Amino acid sequence: MSPTGTEDDVAAIAKRWKNKRGSLIMALHGLQDRYGYVPREAAMSLGEQMDVPLARIYEVLTFYNYFRLKSPGKHVVSVCMGTACYLKGAPQLLSRASEELGIKPGETTADGEFHLQVVRCVGCCGLAPVVTVNAKLLAKVTGESLEAHLLTPTTAEDGKA
Amino acid sequence: MIQATINSLPVEVAPGATILDAARQVSVHIPTLCKHPDLEATAACGICIVRVAGSTKMLRACCTPVEADMEITTEDPEIIQVRRTVVEMILSRHPNECLTCGRNQNCELQTIAADFGLREICLDSIVPDLPIDNSTRAITLDPRKCISCGRCIQVCQQIQDVWALSFLQRGIDTRIAAAGDISLADSPCVRCGQCSAHCPTGAIVEYDETQEVWDKLLDPDAFCVAQLAPAVRVAIGEAFGFPVGTNLTGKTYAALRRMGFKAVFDTNFGADLTVMEEAHEFVGRFTNAKSVLPLITTCCPSWVDFMEKFHDDMIPHFSSCKSPQAMVGALAKTYYAEKMGLDPAKVYVVSVMPCTAKKFEIIRSKEMHSSGFWDVDVSLTTRELARMIKQSGINFRVLAEEQPDHLLGAYTGAGTIFGATGGVMEAALRTSYYLMTGENPARLEFLKTRGLDGVKEGKFDIAGKEIRFAVAHGLGNVETVLTKVREARDAGTEPPYHFIEVMACPGGCVGGGGQPYGVTDNLRAKRAAGLYQDDQAGLWRCAHENPYIQKLYEDFLGEPLGEKSEQLLHTSYHPRPTYRR
């Protein structure tokens, strides 16, 4: 995932999906993949090139939780609230992370370092409760282990590697 | 035809008709909040539920087509209980501010709550904390009062093709907002106000400027003058219990004087003047082979804004004529002030319009400052004037009719029909005929310009030359007309039309965004009929016959399209960004 996209990226995405019925969501996924979120300027440019009004684009962007409208910050902390994780204490982990970082779910810290979000099931319920920091998966998380990871987070690249 | 029964009453409907349509046909009332006769059903509110024999679910009458032999029940204790719960749920998310709301006593939600006789709401109140948007200074958007029925969005996106408004988020967080959560003024909004005309609650209303006008009326230094738009006279009576379409011109003049206006003008005079200028402009272009045709009318400020935002390649086609309101404003502070020996700085011009966009038009460009001052100081909607008359305590129903101040008040039938779709075209063709032949057309009624079809086309023969015209209303209908113009232009062929009229609101100004609530095609047609009757009954029916217009040119302006006319009565157009953010 590249953290920044360019006008050329938007043009390529628009060209790929233009005139294909029902493809707006795919194009918006394309934008989020390039930028890490959907910047307003990119949405406007996409709308112009695909001939889709901005109002429609934002209907879609705000309907689905998956899309982010703000830069997510360097480290994305995702607390899984799927059933298994929920039962194993995910709500407590979420409030702990929220307290620790001083932000609510969906927000980014003022210094742009952390973004906190809720996800629904990451597909490894046996390891519940699960938290991911960037692409790194933390299993059987406790309040203490979560705090330790927030103090020394890995970067997106580390996570990938 | 399909046969069914509603509450055991037999009913026969055409295929596709909904249960709600069928019920209305047999005078069975099914309460509903979201369905509007102009719009497709969104099935958002859930109040119109009914029972159909054989179905375990209650069905929504607005979106369920009638099927053969359906046995429909619209009222029983359980249905009523479910509807009550739905109303309670809506009210639990609605601010309890009826007494100070713009829709007090004229609100569909309030009416439903009253009909259900609710005495308490058993659910906790969770009114969202969302800011009011007054950025356009034409429309006030208060998303807290929105019940998510979707009417405004359907009007803005489908009927008007503007796409300023949409829903954001989902479920309980759903809210209305402009183009991805920016202010309306930064969005493509053209301020037509059709959202406010269709909103069932006070979530979208006109930007209220009545206090500003009261303050000026109290100011002993101000010489307040009013002007009354064509479509206002046949709609204002709805606020005072008159039958729809009653022409109340004389009573409205009288009310304005009672309120303290020192002179009362008629925008119909401005409409006659617009016809004079625009017909000269049209005949000039039509008879000069090199000119850009078609000519497109520009009386409608939402259409002008829409064109500048979405169709700026059409700028060369636009008539340079200002709207009638702007012309009267410019002349009130020049010609009238001069004639009456008034200091134009003290003349305060208030226009009463069927329109929310007129509030923007008066400051849209520096040409609206042609008298050396803002030519029109405040533009009120019909709804605001009705409120001011009620505040005054004036007994509108028994007021004796009065005359306007004739210098800027006498009008012909051509001016009055500006308020209905096709009226500008009809008025301009009458005078164009006169300009090209020296006489009036044998038949003054141009029936092809009239009526509520979205796009009307016709041909008219003047001195052996065929004039092709088109009339569109409802901005969503403009595209078909402009596409034909563009295709001919790109192919280098003869233009499909010579003259095009566009009005942003369905029905033209009679259906304007600032008119009394509850508009439907039936109301639009009745209001328009009131204007056509006014035209029929008038002494003069062509703008060039107006003796006060003739006097204006003799005493002050000189000639149509002359130097002074150009300075005071004409404007220019510039592309505007669709999104400012």
XYZ file of C-alpha atoms in Angstrom:
742
model
C 0.000 0.000 0.000
C 1.435 3.319 -1.036
C 0.642 6.056 1.496
C 0.381 8.777 -1.142
C -1.290 8.834 -4.517
C -0.989 11.269 -7.401
C -3.284 12.870 -9.933
C -2.072 10.215 -12.403
C -3.259 7.491 -10.046
C -6.695 9.087 -9.912
C -6.810 9.311 -13.704
C -5.845 5.646 -14.023
C -8.519 4.593 -11.531
C -11.152 6.743 -13.224
C -10.234 5.375 -16.634
C -10.453 1.808 -15.397
C -13.925 2.153 -13.891
C -15.615 4.860 -15.963
C -18.716 3.742 -17.846
C -18.915 0.506 -15.887
C -22.213 0.440 -14.106
C -22.064 0.090 -10.347
C -18.305 0.510 -10.248
C -18.071 3.588 -8.033
C -17.287 1.534 -4.930
C -14.437 -0.209 -6.721
C -13.015 3.120 -7.851
C -13.204 4.467 -4.307
C -11.433 1.373 -3.016
C -8.790 2.161 -5.594
C -8.377 5.650 -4.159
C -8.154 4.390 -0.593
C -5.567 1.815 -1.617
C -3.409 4.538 -3.190
C -3.759 7.213 -0.509
C -4.515 5.234 2.618
C -7.736 7.227 2.813
C -9.959 9.163 0.373
C -8.790 12.788 0.226
C -11.451 15.296 -0.839
C -9.353 16.530 -3.754
C -8.995 12.987 -5.107
C -12.744 12.380 -4.699
C -13.509 15.602 -6.578
C -11.126 14.745 -9.362
C -12.514 11.208 -9.616
C -16.057 12.557 -9.704
C -15.221 14.923 -12.508
C -13.497 12.246 -14.561
C -16.160 9.601 -13.977
C -18.983 12.124 -14.279
C -20.343 11.273 -10.832
C -21.575 14.103 -8.595
C -19.614 14.601 -5.400
C -22.832 14.277 -3.398
C -23.209 10.683 -4.656
C -19.565 9.901 -3.894
C -19.952 11.035 -0.297
C -23.201 9.103 0.084
C -21.170 5.986 -0.630
C -18.059 7.028 1.301
C -19.989 7.758 4.478
C -22.336 4.794 4.155
C -19.557 2.237 4.460
C -17.400 2.176 7.583
C -14.469 0.884 5.618
C -13.790 4.175 3.848
C -11.680 6.742 5.651
C -12.030 10.443 4.887
C -9.033 11.537 6.916
C -5.418 10.547 6.779
C -5.274 7.540 9.072
C -2.040 8.457 10.772
C 1.197 6.544 10.749
C 0.039 3.662 12.904
C -3.417 2.221 12.470
C -4.631 0.445 15.587
C -7.611 -1.779 14.792
C -9.451 -3.411 17.654
C -11.506 -6.392 16.566
C -15.043 -6.348 17.900
C -16.141 -9.599 16.280
C -18.148 -11.896 18.519
C -15.238 -13.948 19.846
C -13.037 -10.928 20.549
C -15.979 -9.094 22.046
C -16.582 -11.905 24.525
C -12.899 -12.103 25.334
C -12.736 -8.463 26.412
C -12.375 -6.337 23.240
C -14.552 -3.495 24.624
C -12.157 -3.097 27.568
C -9.185 -3.129 25.178
C -10.837 -0.471 23.060
C -11.425 1.850 26.019
C -7.863 1.235 27.192
C -6.476 2.163 23.750
C -8.819 5.121 23.568
C -7.645 6.355 26.991
C -3.995 5.715 26.234
C -4.075 7.592 22.922
C -6.566 10.279 23.974
C -8.799 9.754 20.911
C -12.105 8.100 20.150
C -12.482 5.259 17.623
C -12.353 6.732 14.113
C -10.035 9.551 15.172
C -6.363 10.287 14.638
C -4.014 11.734 17.249
C -3.081 15.388 16.776
C 0.510 14.447 15.942
C -0.717 12.107 13.204
C 1.038 9.138 14.840
C -1.952 6.934 15.683
C -5.355 6.181 14.216
C -7.762 4.100 16.266
C -10.526 2.083 14.649
C -12.896 -0.784 15.185
C -13.009 -3.722 12.785
C -15.380 -6.651 12.597
C -13.555 -9.994 12.671
C -10.144 -10.394 11.135
C -10.571 -14.121 10.660
C -8.562 -15.634 13.517
C -11.068 -15.967 16.298
C -8.965 -18.662 17.998
C -6.467 -15.942 18.908
C -9.103 -13.647 20.450
C -8.970 -10.951 21.533
C -7.125 -9.619 18.522
C -5.732 -6.178 17.772
C -3.808 -5.243 14.663
C -1.265 -2.432 14.561
C -0.701 -1.643 10.911
C -0.313 -5.059 9.301
C 0.969 -6.748 12.473
C -1.419 -9.006 14.315
C -1.375 -9.097 18.107
C -2.944 -12.238 19.581
C -4.582 -12.844 22.964
C -4.061 -9.211 23.823
C -4.164 -7.961 27.367
C -4.310 -4.356 28.518
C -0.621 -4.500 29.363
C 0.542 -6.070 26.113
C -1.504 -3.534 24.154
C 0.034 -0.639 26.045
C 3.521 -2.004 25.394
C 2.814 -2.139 21.664
C 1.454 1.376 21.642
C 4.679 2.588 23.245
C 6.855 0.893 20.627
C 4.741 0.441 17.537
C 6.010 -1.166 14.398
C 5.636 0.757 11.135
C 3.530 -0.359 8.230
C 6.631 -1.642 6.465
C 7.720 -3.616 9.515
C 4.301 -5.126 9.646
C 4.479 -6.182 6.037
C 7.924 -7.715 6.462
C -57.544 -2.327 -15.028
C -57.036 -4.030 -11.691
C -59.825 -4.581 -9.221
C -59.349 -4.752 -5.478
C -61.060 -3.668 -2.270
C -59.991 -1.119 0.322
C -61.812 -1.454 3.650
C -64.369 -3.489 1.654
C -64.877 -0.630 -0.824
C -64.386 -1.784 -4.425
C -61.650 0.074 -6.308
C -60.379 -0.146 -9.869
C -56.940 1.161 -10.776
C -54.521 1.118 -13.696
C -51.640 -1.382 -13.521
C -48.761 0.021 -11.466
C -50.977 2.125 -9.212
C -50.002 1.837 -5.558
C -52.272 1.158 -2.627
C -51.847 4.809 -1.653
C -53.045 5.936 -5.120
C -55.995 3.582 -4.926
C -56.942 4.773 -1.445
C -56.919 8.394 -2.560
C -59.156 7.454 -5.456
C -61.868 6.226 -3.081
C -61.301 8.986 -0.496
C -59.687 6.736 2.068
C -57.042 8.678 3.973
C -53.787 6.889 4.685
C -51.409 9.080 6.689
C -47.925 9.496 5.217
C -44.941 11.749 5.806
C -42.441 10.958 3.101
C -44.513 10.468 -0.062
C -45.012 13.645 -2.097
C -47.174 13.707 -5.235
C -44.258 15.151 -7.267
C -41.895 12.376 -6.252
C -41.275 8.662 -6.378
C -42.006 6.815 -3.160
C -38.938 6.354 -0.973
C -40.759 4.248 1.638
C -38.725 6.062 4.259
C -41.176 6.992 6.998
C -43.175 3.791 7.479
C -46.384 5.541 8.515
C -48.511 4.470 5.551
C -48.531 0.789 6.496
C -51.651 -1.204 5.685
C -52.721 -4.817 5.920
C -53.317 -7.035 2.894
C -55.277 -10.264 3.308
C -52.961 -13.255 2.978
C -49.810 -11.349 3.948
C -48.407 -11.715 7.438
C -46.482 -8.431 7.124
C -47.911 -4.951 7.120
C -47.057 -3.320 3.779
C -46.228 0.276 2.929
C -49.047 1.713 0.862
C -46.814 4.232 -0.949
C -44.684 1.617 -2.678
C -46.874 -1.472 -2.895
C -48.622 -1.861 -6.255
C -52.225 -2.996 -6.163
C -52.676 -6.566 -7.334
C -55.816 -8.203 -8.619
C -58.385 -9.001 -5.915
C -56.238 -7.592 -3.120
C -58.207 -7.097 0.067
C -56.668 -4.077 1.739
C -57.358 -2.846 5.257
C -56.072 0.625 6.075
C -57.206 0.953 9.651
C -57.551 -1.359 12.608
C -56.307 -0.983 16.189
C -53.033 -2.754 15.515
C -52.220 -0.676 12.419
C -52.954 2.467 14.365
C -50.722 1.314 17.224
C -47.813 0.604 14.874
C -48.230 3.967 13.157
C -48.288 5.724 16.526
C -45.046 4.024 17.498
C -43.419 5.136 14.251
C -44.535 8.728 14.848
C -43.196 8.533 18.393
C -39.856 7.276 17.109
C -39.636 10.145 14.638
C -40.574 12.679 17.308
C -37.991 11.269 19.712
C -35.328 12.446 17.249
C -36.950 15.784 16.489
C -36.314 18.996 18.442
C -39.322 20.156 20.414
C -39.208 23.707 19.036
C -42.521 24.021 17.248
C -43.429 27.427 18.680
C -40.384 29.126 17.169
C -40.124 27.020 14.027
C -40.633 28.430 10.525
C -43.171 25.703 9.871
C -45.305 26.208 12.998
C -48.931 25.409 12.096
C -47.846 24.524 8.592
C -45.834 21.389 9.207
C -46.677 17.904 8.019
C -45.011 16.300 11.041
C -46.877 18.564 13.443
C -50.141 17.712 11.686
C -49.471 13.984 11.943
C -48.543 14.311 15.625
C -51.772 16.247 16.206
C -53.823 13.718 14.239
C -52.446 10.896 16.371
C -53.189 12.870 19.517
C -49.885 12.038 21.131
C -49.695 13.288 24.699
C -46.281 11.947 25.587
C -43.298 10.358 23.884
C -42.351 7.111 25.594
C -38.865 7.035 24.051
C -35.825 8.972 25.259
C -35.155 12.027 23.166
C -31.945 11.859 21.130
C -31.835 14.998 19.003
C -28.589 15.141 17.043
C -26.410 18.159 17.698
C -25.848 19.506 14.175
C -25.196 23.111 13.127
C -27.608 25.257 11.111
C -26.374 26.194 7.621
C -27.264 29.763 6.629
C -24.330 30.123 4.261
C -26.386 30.797 1.129
C -28.397 33.551 2.818
C -31.248 32.206 0.694
C -32.047 28.883 2.346
C -31.730 27.838 5.975
C -30.822 24.205 6.492
C -31.389 22.863 10.003
C -30.453 19.175 9.805
C -31.651 18.536 13.371
C -35.231 18.908 12.174
C -34.760 16.469 9.286
C -36.813 13.277 9.454
C -34.768 11.628 6.655
C -37.725 11.349 4.292
C -35.466 12.029 1.309
C -37.812 14.415 -0.519
C -35.297 17.282 -0.719
C -32.632 14.932 -1.985
C -34.872 13.514 -4.689
C -35.866 17.026 -5.761
C -32.292 18.309 -5.747
C -30.777 15.294 -7.508
C -33.508 14.045 -9.853
C -35.935 16.916 -10.557
C -33.332 19.689 -10.526
C -30.188 17.707 -11.450
C -28.153 19.953 -9.142
C -26.826 17.324 -6.702
C -26.118 19.756 -3.899
C -27.832 17.684 -1.227
C -27.408 14.090 -0.208
C -27.687 11.847 2.796
C -24.504 11.162 4.682
C -23.818 8.165 6.919
C -26.417 5.525 7.703
C -28.928 4.210 10.166
C -29.556 6.418 13.158
C -26.676 8.719 12.153
C -28.204 9.519 8.733
C -28.298 13.249 8.054
C -28.698 15.639 5.144
C -25.699 17.664 4.064
C -24.321 19.446 1.034
C -21.913 17.638 -1.304
C -19.970 15.688 1.277
C -20.360 17.857 4.361
C -19.496 21.330 3.150
C -21.607 24.459 3.443
C -24.443 24.881 0.947
C -22.839 28.058 -0.396
C -19.701 26.089 -1.300
C -21.745 23.347 -2.974
C -23.413 23.315 -6.408
C -26.639 24.636 -4.766
C -28.409 27.129 -7.063
C -30.719 28.267 -4.227
C -33.894 27.339 -6.126
C -35.472 26.385 -2.805
C -37.362 23.396 -4.210
C -35.931 21.473 -1.239
C -37.733 23.891 1.081
C -40.936 23.671 -0.964
C -40.967 19.882 -0.588
C -39.649 19.487 2.978
C -42.420 18.223 5.279
C -40.858 19.898 8.343
C -38.812 22.981 9.197
C -35.494 21.349 8.254
C -35.200 23.489 5.109
C -36.866 26.887 4.968
C -36.210 30.238 3.321
C -33.582 32.471 4.932
C -35.810 34.832 6.922
C -35.180 38.542 6.394
C -38.455 39.908 7.686
C -36.838 41.607 10.697
C -34.469 43.538 8.467
C -37.474 44.882 6.558
C -39.382 45.771 9.741
C -36.333 47.682 10.982
C -36.224 49.732 7.779
C -39.964 50.343 7.862
C -39.433 51.801 11.356
C -36.568 54.019 10.186
C -37.984 57.522 9.553
C -35.094 58.308 7.192
C -35.743 55.378 4.877
C -38.104 55.690 1.915
C -39.231 52.076 1.652
C -40.681 50.884 -1.633
C -41.924 47.423 -2.514
C -42.311 45.474 -5.753
C -44.506 42.455 -6.277
C -43.532 39.587 -8.590
C -46.054 38.076 -11.055
C -46.467 34.705 -9.346
C -46.913 36.094 -5.824
C -50.364 37.556 -6.497
C -51.946 34.191 -7.342
C -50.371 32.285 -4.432
C -50.361 34.579 -1.408
C -54.093 34.005 -0.887
C -53.361 30.398 0.104
C -51.997 31.760 3.391
C -55.285 33.543 4.044
C -57.789 30.887 3.028
C -58.524 32.045 -0.524
C -59.044 29.433 -3.223
C -55.805 28.484 -5.000
C -55.080 30.778 -7.930
C -57.144 33.762 -6.730
C -55.585 36.947 -8.090
C -54.993 39.232 -5.101
C -52.896 41.964 -6.702
C -54.948 44.911 -5.377
C -55.190 43.549 -1.837
C -51.457 42.877 -1.708
C -50.687 46.463 -2.826
C -52.991 47.669 -0.041
C -51.373 45.415 2.570
C -47.898 46.648 1.615
C -49.002 50.264 2.067
C -50.578 49.429 5.465
C -47.277 47.894 6.516
C -45.554 51.197 5.822
C -44.231 51.068 2.273
C -44.322 54.567 0.786
C -44.635 53.359 -2.785
C -45.721 50.040 -4.246
C -44.402 48.965 -7.632
C -45.122 45.902 -9.667
C -42.426 43.570 -10.949
C -44.834 42.993 -13.860
C -43.811 46.468 -15.038
C -40.218 45.207 -14.959
C -41.367 42.145 -16.885
C -42.837 44.374 -19.601
C -39.540 46.222 -19.711
C -37.624 42.948 -19.912
C -39.800 41.984 -22.884
C -38.982 45.280 -24.610
C -35.240 44.810 -24.172
C -35.223 41.064 -24.826
C -37.479 41.226 -27.886
C -35.188 43.874 -29.396
C -32.217 41.667 -28.556
C -33.929 38.649 -30.109
C -35.058 40.419 -33.281
C -31.564 41.900 -33.613
C -29.991 38.454 -33.417
C -32.663 36.757 -35.523
C -32.363 39.192 -38.404
C -28.553 39.220 -38.392
C -27.209 36.049 -39.944
C -23.933 36.208 -38.017
C -25.503 36.331 -34.565
C -25.388 33.567 -31.992
C -28.697 31.700 -31.801
C -30.648 30.434 -29.965
C -31.118 33.251 -27.511
C -31.777 31.945 -23.998
C -33.821 33.763 -21.354
C -32.213 34.831 -18.077
C -35.036 35.984 -15.792
C -34.556 33.006 -13.507
C -31.604 33.415 -11.121
C -31.313 29.700 -10.332
C -31.110 28.919 -14.023
C -28.431 31.602 -14.467
C -26.464 30.176 -11.528
C -26.929 26.623 -12.868
C -25.720 27.655 -16.314
C -22.677 29.463 -14.887
C -21.807 26.372 -12.828
C -22.658 23.522 -15.210
C -23.135 24.883 -18.765
C -20.831 27.863 -19.175
C -20.379 27.121 -22.883
C -23.902 28.554 -23.222
C -22.878 32.030 -22.016
C -22.825 33.498 -25.570
C -26.447 32.380 -25.948
C -27.621 34.142 -22.829
C -29.754 37.239 -23.042
C -27.931 40.112 -21.364
C -31.232 41.346 -19.931
C -31.457 41.562 -16.183
C -34.475 40.031 -14.537
C -37.630 42.111 -13.990
C -36.875 42.412 -10.252
C -33.400 43.813 -10.965
C -34.736 46.252 -13.577
C -37.363 47.669 -11.204
C -34.725 47.999 -8.475
C -32.348 49.914 -10.749
C -35.133 52.246 -11.917
C -36.484 52.849 -8.390
C -33.159 54.370 -7.372
C -32.666 56.358 -10.599
C -35.759 57.192 -12.681
C -38.293 57.108 -9.833
C -36.031 58.915 -7.330
C -35.320 61.576 -9.959
C -39.007 62.045 -10.848
C -40.043 62.282 -7.206
C -37.095 64.365 -6.052
C -35.868 61.676 -3.644
C -32.331 61.026 -2.447
C -31.650 57.575 -3.970
C -29.451 56.733 -0.984
C -32.588 56.753 1.148
C -34.719 54.675 -1.179
C -34.915 51.133 0.215
C -36.179 48.593 -2.282
C -37.868 45.426 -1.035
C -38.933 42.859 -3.593
C -41.526 40.185 -2.898
C -40.707 37.114 -4.937
C -41.926 33.514 -5.254
C -38.284 32.607 -5.070
C -35.414 31.960 -2.673
C -32.744 32.488 -5.365
C -33.771 36.123 -5.840
C -32.113 36.704 -2.452
C -28.856 35.789 -4.162
C -29.580 37.460 -7.487
C -29.612 40.937 -5.922
C -25.916 40.613 -5.061
C -24.787 38.197 -7.801
C -22.582 40.672 -9.670
C -21.478 44.280 -9.689
C -24.124 45.017 -12.328
C -26.719 44.653 -9.556
C -25.238 47.889 -8.209
C -26.023 49.850 -11.385
C -27.830 52.729 -9.681
C -24.763 53.458 -7.587
C -26.324 51.476 -4.738
C -27.472 47.873 -4.430
C -30.475 48.182 -6.734
C -32.642 45.884 -4.591
C -31.938 45.888 -0.856
C -33.867 42.861 0.345
C -35.774 40.151 -1.454
C -38.553 38.460 0.498
C -40.374 35.294 -0.463
C -44.159 35.024 -0.718
C -44.088 33.059 2.532
C -42.210 35.848 4.344
C -44.650 38.499 3.118
C -47.606 36.386 4.257
C -46.028 36.160 7.714
C -45.437 39.919 7.844
C -49.065 40.596 6.912
C -50.159 38.253 9.718
C -47.750 39.900 12.168
C -49.245 43.296 11.265
C -52.684 42.153 12.241
C -53.971 43.322 8.864
C -57.266 41.671 7.972
C -56.133 40.706 4.503
C -59.432 39.143 3.488
C -61.409 42.370 3.766
C -58.777 44.833 2.511
C -60.041 47.127 -0.249
C -58.072 46.734 -3.461
C -55.617 49.479 -4.360
C -53.628 50.559 -7.404
C -49.828 50.461 -7.697
C -47.665 53.554 -8.081
C -47.967 53.659 -11.821
C -44.552 55.019 -12.804
C -43.101 51.573 -12.069
C -46.346 49.766 -11.457
C -48.605 49.722 -14.510
C -48.396 46.442 -16.346
C -49.761 44.484 -19.301
C -50.859 40.887 -19.655
C -47.445 40.117 -21.127
C -45.802 41.021 -17.831
C -48.154 39.063 -15.638
C -47.734 35.740 -17.466
C -43.978 35.785 -16.690
C -44.971 33.902 -13.560
C -45.910 30.709 -15.418
C -43.638 28.446 -17.450
C -43.705 29.604 -21.077
C -44.922 33.075 -20.158
C -41.685 34.857 -20.943
C -41.544 33.186 -24.352
C -45.162 34.070 -25.104
C -44.712 37.683 -24.027
C -41.493 38.067 -25.984
C -43.000 36.530 -29.141
C -45.942 38.952 -29.007
C -43.588 41.929 -29.014
C -41.088 40.371 -31.440
C -43.970 39.967 -33.893
C -44.813 43.630 -33.454
C -41.203 44.687 -33.927
C -40.865 42.680 -37.151
C -44.263 43.478 -38.692
C -45.506 46.710 -37.090
C -48.660 45.068 -35.800
C -49.757 42.683 -33.063
C -50.247 39.009 -33.895
C -53.872 38.169 -34.750
C -53.981 35.662 -31.920
C -52.134 36.638 -28.757
C -52.315 33.254 -27.016
C -49.451 30.885 -27.749
C -50.904 27.671 -26.424
C -47.771 25.661 -27.205
C -45.816 27.575 -24.591
C -48.370 26.818 -21.883
C -48.919 23.833 -19.616
C -46.811 21.584 -17.449
C -44.992 19.373 -19.977
C -41.307 19.469 -19.001
C -40.129 20.517 -22.461
C -42.446 22.353 -24.858
C -41.471 23.033 -28.458
C -43.174 25.034 -31.156
C -42.890 27.044 -34.317
C -44.221 30.496 -35.004
C -44.335 32.347 -38.268
C -43.418 36.039 -38.294
C -43.408 37.847 -41.637
C -42.807 34.608 -43.514
C -39.954 33.542 -41.280
C -40.220 30.522 -39.041
C -39.203 30.963 -35.427
C -38.532 27.731 -33.545
C -38.787 27.937 -29.783
C -38.413 25.674 -26.779
C -39.558 26.106 -23.197
C -38.108 24.022 -20.356
C -38.868 24.112 -16.659
C -37.434 22.036 -13.846
C -33.655 22.112 -14.263
C -33.551 18.377 -14.919
C -35.327 19.053 -18.220
C -32.695 21.476 -19.503
C -30.196 18.871 -20.584
C -32.336 17.524 -23.464
C -32.755 21.004 -24.910
C -29.097 21.982 -24.535
C -27.930 18.684 -25.992
C -29.797 19.453 -29.210
C -28.248 22.927 -29.330
C -24.754 21.520 -28.794
C -25.183 18.781 -31.398
C -26.185 21.324 -34.030
C -23.390 23.679 -33.000
C -20.750 20.932 -33.173
C -22.064 19.678 -36.509
C -22.181 23.229 -37.863
C -25.832 22.839 -38.821
C -28.857 25.094 -38.393
C -29.704 25.474 -34.675
C -32.745 23.454 -33.539
C -34.269 26.546 -31.921
C -34.026 30.299 -32.198
C -35.315 31.124 -28.750
C -35.297 29.120 -25.494
C -36.947 29.872 -22.174
C -35.770 28.130 -19.028
C -37.273 28.351 -15.548
C -35.592 26.370 -12.786
C -38.713 25.465 -10.850
C -41.314 23.012 -12.150
C -44.248 25.098 -13.407
C -42.117 28.248 -13.497
C -42.370 30.883 -10.770
C -45.909 29.851 -9.733
C -44.186 26.717 -8.406
C -41.253 28.716 -7.020
C -39.241 27.672 -3.988
C -40.537 30.640 -1.962
C -44.242 30.036 -2.546
C -46.756 28.751 0.017
C -46.273 25.092 0.962
C -48.023 22.064 -0.413
C -47.244 22.523 -4.105
C -48.455 19.887 -6.572
C -49.114 20.013 -10.312
C -52.754 20.713 -9.520
C -51.763 23.834 -7.560
C -49.247 24.907 -10.201
C -51.934 24.710 -12.883
C -54.441 26.682 -10.816
C -51.945 29.424 -9.965
C -50.958 29.670 -13.641
C -54.628 29.850 -14.630
C -54.960 32.880 -12.328
C -52.183 34.615 -14.247
C -53.612 33.766 -17.675
C -56.961 35.184 -16.526
C -55.201 38.376 -15.426
C -53.646 38.568 -18.907
C -56.992 37.941 -20.607
C -58.745 40.615 -18.558
C -56.127 43.327 -19.023
C -56.538 46.468 -21.081
C -53.140 45.908 -22.690
C -51.676 42.494 -23.424
C -48.419 43.379 -25.160
C -45.458 44.939 -23.364
C -44.955 47.593 -26.073
C -48.500 48.864 -25.410
C -47.741 49.789 -21.797
C -47.989 53.618 -21.763
C -45.751 53.861 -18.715
C -43.074 51.841 -20.470
C -43.358 54.208 -23.440
C -43.081 57.144 -21.039
C -40.025 55.589 -19.371
C -38.208 55.367 -22.710
C -39.290 58.903 -23.716
C -38.464 60.603 -20.422
C -35.455 58.650 -19.248
C -33.993 55.605 -20.976
C -33.998 56.711 -24.589
C -34.385 53.518 -26.588
C -34.230 49.768 -26.004
C -30.610 48.579 -25.940
C -29.551 52.249 -25.852
C -26.676 53.465 -23.687
C -28.698 54.096 -20.568
C -30.670 50.884 -20.956
C -27.451 48.911 -21.322
C -26.038 50.470 -18.169
C -29.095 49.916 -15.967
C -30.928 46.954 -17.465
C -28.257 44.544 -18.702
C -25.722 42.242 -17.132
C -23.007 39.732 -17.963
C -22.220 36.117 -17.074
C -19.096 34.321 -15.942
C -18.260 30.676 -15.268
C -18.484 29.775 -11.598
C -16.849 26.762 -9.927
C -19.313 23.941 -9.301
C -17.687 23.174 -5.978
C -15.953 25.834 -3.978
C -14.475 23.228 -1.688
